[in-house]
Amino acid sequence: MAKTKNIQFDTMSLHGIDEDAELIPLMTPEDEEEINNEKLPETLPILPLRNTVLFPGVVIPITAGRDKSIKLIKDANNGSKVIGVVAQKDEETENPGVKDINTLGTVARILRVLQMPDGNTTVIIQGKKRFEVAEVLTEKPYITATVRETTEVRPTRDDKEFRAIIDTIKELSLQIIRDNPNIPSEASFAIKNIQSDSFLINFVSSNLNLSVKDKQDLLEIGSLQDRALATLKYMNIELQKLELKNDIQSKVRSDMDQQQREYYLHQQMKTIQEELGGLSYEEEVDEMRKKAKKKKWNKAVAEHFEKELAKMQRMNPQVAEYSIQRNYLDLFLDLPWNEFSKDKFDLKRAQKILDK
C-alpha cells in the first residue's frame, strides 16, 4: 500500500477537531452513522483531482496549483467547507472541463488549508459519502453542479461471508505493512483500531498501489461486499508482488554476500602467499604465459591454451573447478610439444645389452 504523506492517524472522534491539532482522526461508527444521515446539498463546487481518488471517510492532503482550484477552495473554506471531489480521466489534462472528469465522486469536507512556502495551497480534506453529478451549472470560475446521492448496498451485520472478507482484509493489510519496508510500522495500529467495516474497505482501497482508473472502478462499485471482494483481489496481487520482490532481493543479497566472502578470502590468500615468498595469483598466470612462449606448438594449440588460461582467470581460486583447470594447463605446459630425442635403432647393439 502506498504511504500517505503529511498525515498522522489516531482513533479520536471527528467532533470538535482543533485547527492546530497535529493528529487527523480515523472515522468511528458514530461518525459514519452521522454522515449517512446527512442530506447532500443540492449543488456543490466540483474539484477535479489529477492523480488520486478520494474515498468516503478517508483523509488525504491535496496540493492545489491551478487558479480555478485555489479559488474554489478559498470560497468553500469561507463558506460551508463542503465540496464535491472527482478524479480526472486523464491526469495529463491541465485544465479539465466537464468531459474530462468522472461523474461519480465523493463529497468532502475541508479540514484545514495550509499556505506553503512555494506558493501552493495544501488542503486536508475528508471524504463523506459518494455522489453523482446530475447537471453541470457553471464552468467558470470553477465547475458547479447539481448532485444526487448514490445508494450503497450494505450486507447485514450477521453476514458470515462478509465478516470473513473483513477479517481477511485486516490480516492481509497487517502482512503487507509487515513485509513492505516503505510503510511505517505505525500503520498497523491504524488498521487494528478501525472499527467501521466500510471505512476499513475505503481506507485500504485508498492506500493500495493502484492506478487512478482502478481506484475509480473500486469507488463506483455500489455493493459494499463486492467492493470488499475487489479490494481483496488487489491486495492479494500486491502481496504476491511484494513476496516475489522480497524473495529476489534475498537471493541477490545472499549471492552478493557469498561473492564478497570469496573475494575477501582470495585477498587474504594472496597476502599470505606474498608474505611466505610464494607466487601470487597474477604472478602464477604470468609465469604460465612465459612458459607457453617457449613451447613449439602450432597456432591452433597456442590459441586453445590462451582460451583455457583466460577461462581459469575468470574462475574464483577458491572453487574446486579452479584446481582442475590449473592442473589441465600445467599438463599442457609439461608435454613435450614438437620436441624429439635422438634415438638409435641398432638392433644388434640392443641384443647385446639384453643378453648381458
Short mmCIF file of C-alpha atoms in Angstrom, two decimals, residues 1-2 4 9 26-28 31-33 35-36 52-60 104-107 126-131 150-154 162 165-166 169-170 173 190-191 194-210 214-232 234-235:
data_model
loop_
_atom_site.label_atom_id
_atom_site.label_comp_id
_atom_site.label_asym_id
_atom_site.label_seq_id
_atom_site.Cartn_x
_atom_site.Cartn_y
_atom_site.Cartn_z
CA MET A 1 0.00 0.00 0.00
CA ALA A 2 1.18 3.49 -0.80
CA THR A 4 0.22 8.81 2.58
CA PHE A 9 -3.68 8.96 12.25
CA LEU A 26 -9.95 7.79 11.80
CA MET A 27 -13.68 7.51 11.27
CA THR A 28 -15.68 5.86 14.03
CA ASP A 31 -19.17 9.40 12.67
CA GLU A 32 -20.21 7.10 9.84
CA GLU A 33 -23.81 6.93 11.03
CA ILE A 35 -22.60 11.17 7.83
CA ASN A 36 -25.04 8.63 6.37
CA THR A 52 -5.82 10.30 -6.85
CA VAL A 53 -9.30 9.17 -5.86
CA LEU A 54 -10.98 10.18 -2.61
CA PHE A 55 -12.95 7.50 -0.75
CA PRO A 56 -15.61 8.13 1.92
CA GLY A 57 -14.16 8.59 5.40
CA VAL A 58 -10.56 8.81 4.19
CA VAL A 59 -8.42 11.86 4.96
CA ILE A 60 -5.92 12.97 2.32
CA LEU A 104 -19.09 9.79 -9.70
CA GLY A 105 -17.07 11.20 -6.84
CA THR A 106 -17.03 11.83 -3.11
CA VAL A 107 -18.45 14.69 -1.07
CA GLN A 126 -12.01 14.11 4.41
CA GLY A 127 -14.43 12.15 2.26
CA LYS A 128 -18.01 11.87 3.49
CA LYS A 129 -20.21 9.97 1.05
CA ARG A 130 -20.39 9.15 -2.64
CA PHE A 131 -22.33 11.33 -5.06
CA THR A 150 -25.69 7.19 -4.85
CA THR A 151 -27.11 4.32 -2.87
CA GLU A 152 -24.76 1.77 -1.37
CA VAL A 153 -25.89 -1.82 -0.76
CA ARG A 154 -24.64 -2.98 2.62
CA PHE A 162 -18.84 -10.51 4.73
CA ILE A 165 -13.88 -10.92 3.99
CA ILE A 166 -13.35 -8.12 6.52
CA ILE A 169 -8.64 -7.71 4.61
CA LYS A 170 -7.31 -6.86 8.08
CA SER A 173 -3.20 -5.39 5.47
CA ALA A 190 -4.44 2.36 12.43
CA ILE A 191 -5.65 -0.88 10.82
CA ILE A 194 -10.56 0.77 12.66
CA GLN A 195 -14.00 -0.19 13.93
CA SER A 196 -16.08 0.62 10.85
CA ASP A 197 -16.19 -2.08 8.15
CA SER A 198 -16.96 0.32 5.32
CA PHE A 199 -14.19 2.69 6.42
CA LEU A 200 -11.71 -0.20 6.56
CA ILE A 201 -12.56 -1.11 2.96
CA ASN A 202 -12.30 2.50 1.79
CA PHE A 203 -9.12 3.17 3.79
CA VAL A 204 -7.35 0.14 2.34
CA SER A 205 -8.62 0.86 -1.19
CA SER A 206 -7.34 4.41 -0.96
CA ASN A 207 -3.86 3.28 0.10
CA LEU A 208 -3.41 0.44 -2.37
CA ASN A 209 -0.75 0.98 -5.00
CA LEU A 210 -3.22 1.17 -7.90
CA ASP A 214 -8.53 1.08 -10.86
CA LYS A 215 -9.32 3.13 -7.76
CA GLN A 216 -12.15 4.87 -9.60
CA ASP A 217 -13.55 1.47 -10.56
CA LEU A 218 -13.49 0.45 -6.89
CA LEU A 219 -15.25 3.66 -5.84
CA GLU A 220 -18.01 3.09 -8.39
CA ILE A 221 -18.91 -0.38 -7.06
CA GLY A 222 -22.29 0.11 -5.40
CA SER A 223 -22.25 -3.03 -3.25
CA LEU A 224 -20.00 -2.79 -0.19
CA GLN A 225 -19.41 -6.54 -0.20
CA ASP A 226 -18.47 -6.54 -3.90
CA ARG A 227 -16.11 -3.62 -3.28
CA ALA A 228 -14.56 -5.55 -0.40
CA LEU A 229 -14.01 -8.59 -2.65
CA ALA A 230 -12.46 -6.43 -5.39
CA THR A 231 -10.20 -4.78 -2.82
CA LEU A 232 -9.19 -8.19 -1.51
CA TYR A 234 -5.95 -6.30 -5.49
CA MET A 235 -4.45 -6.90 -2.04
#
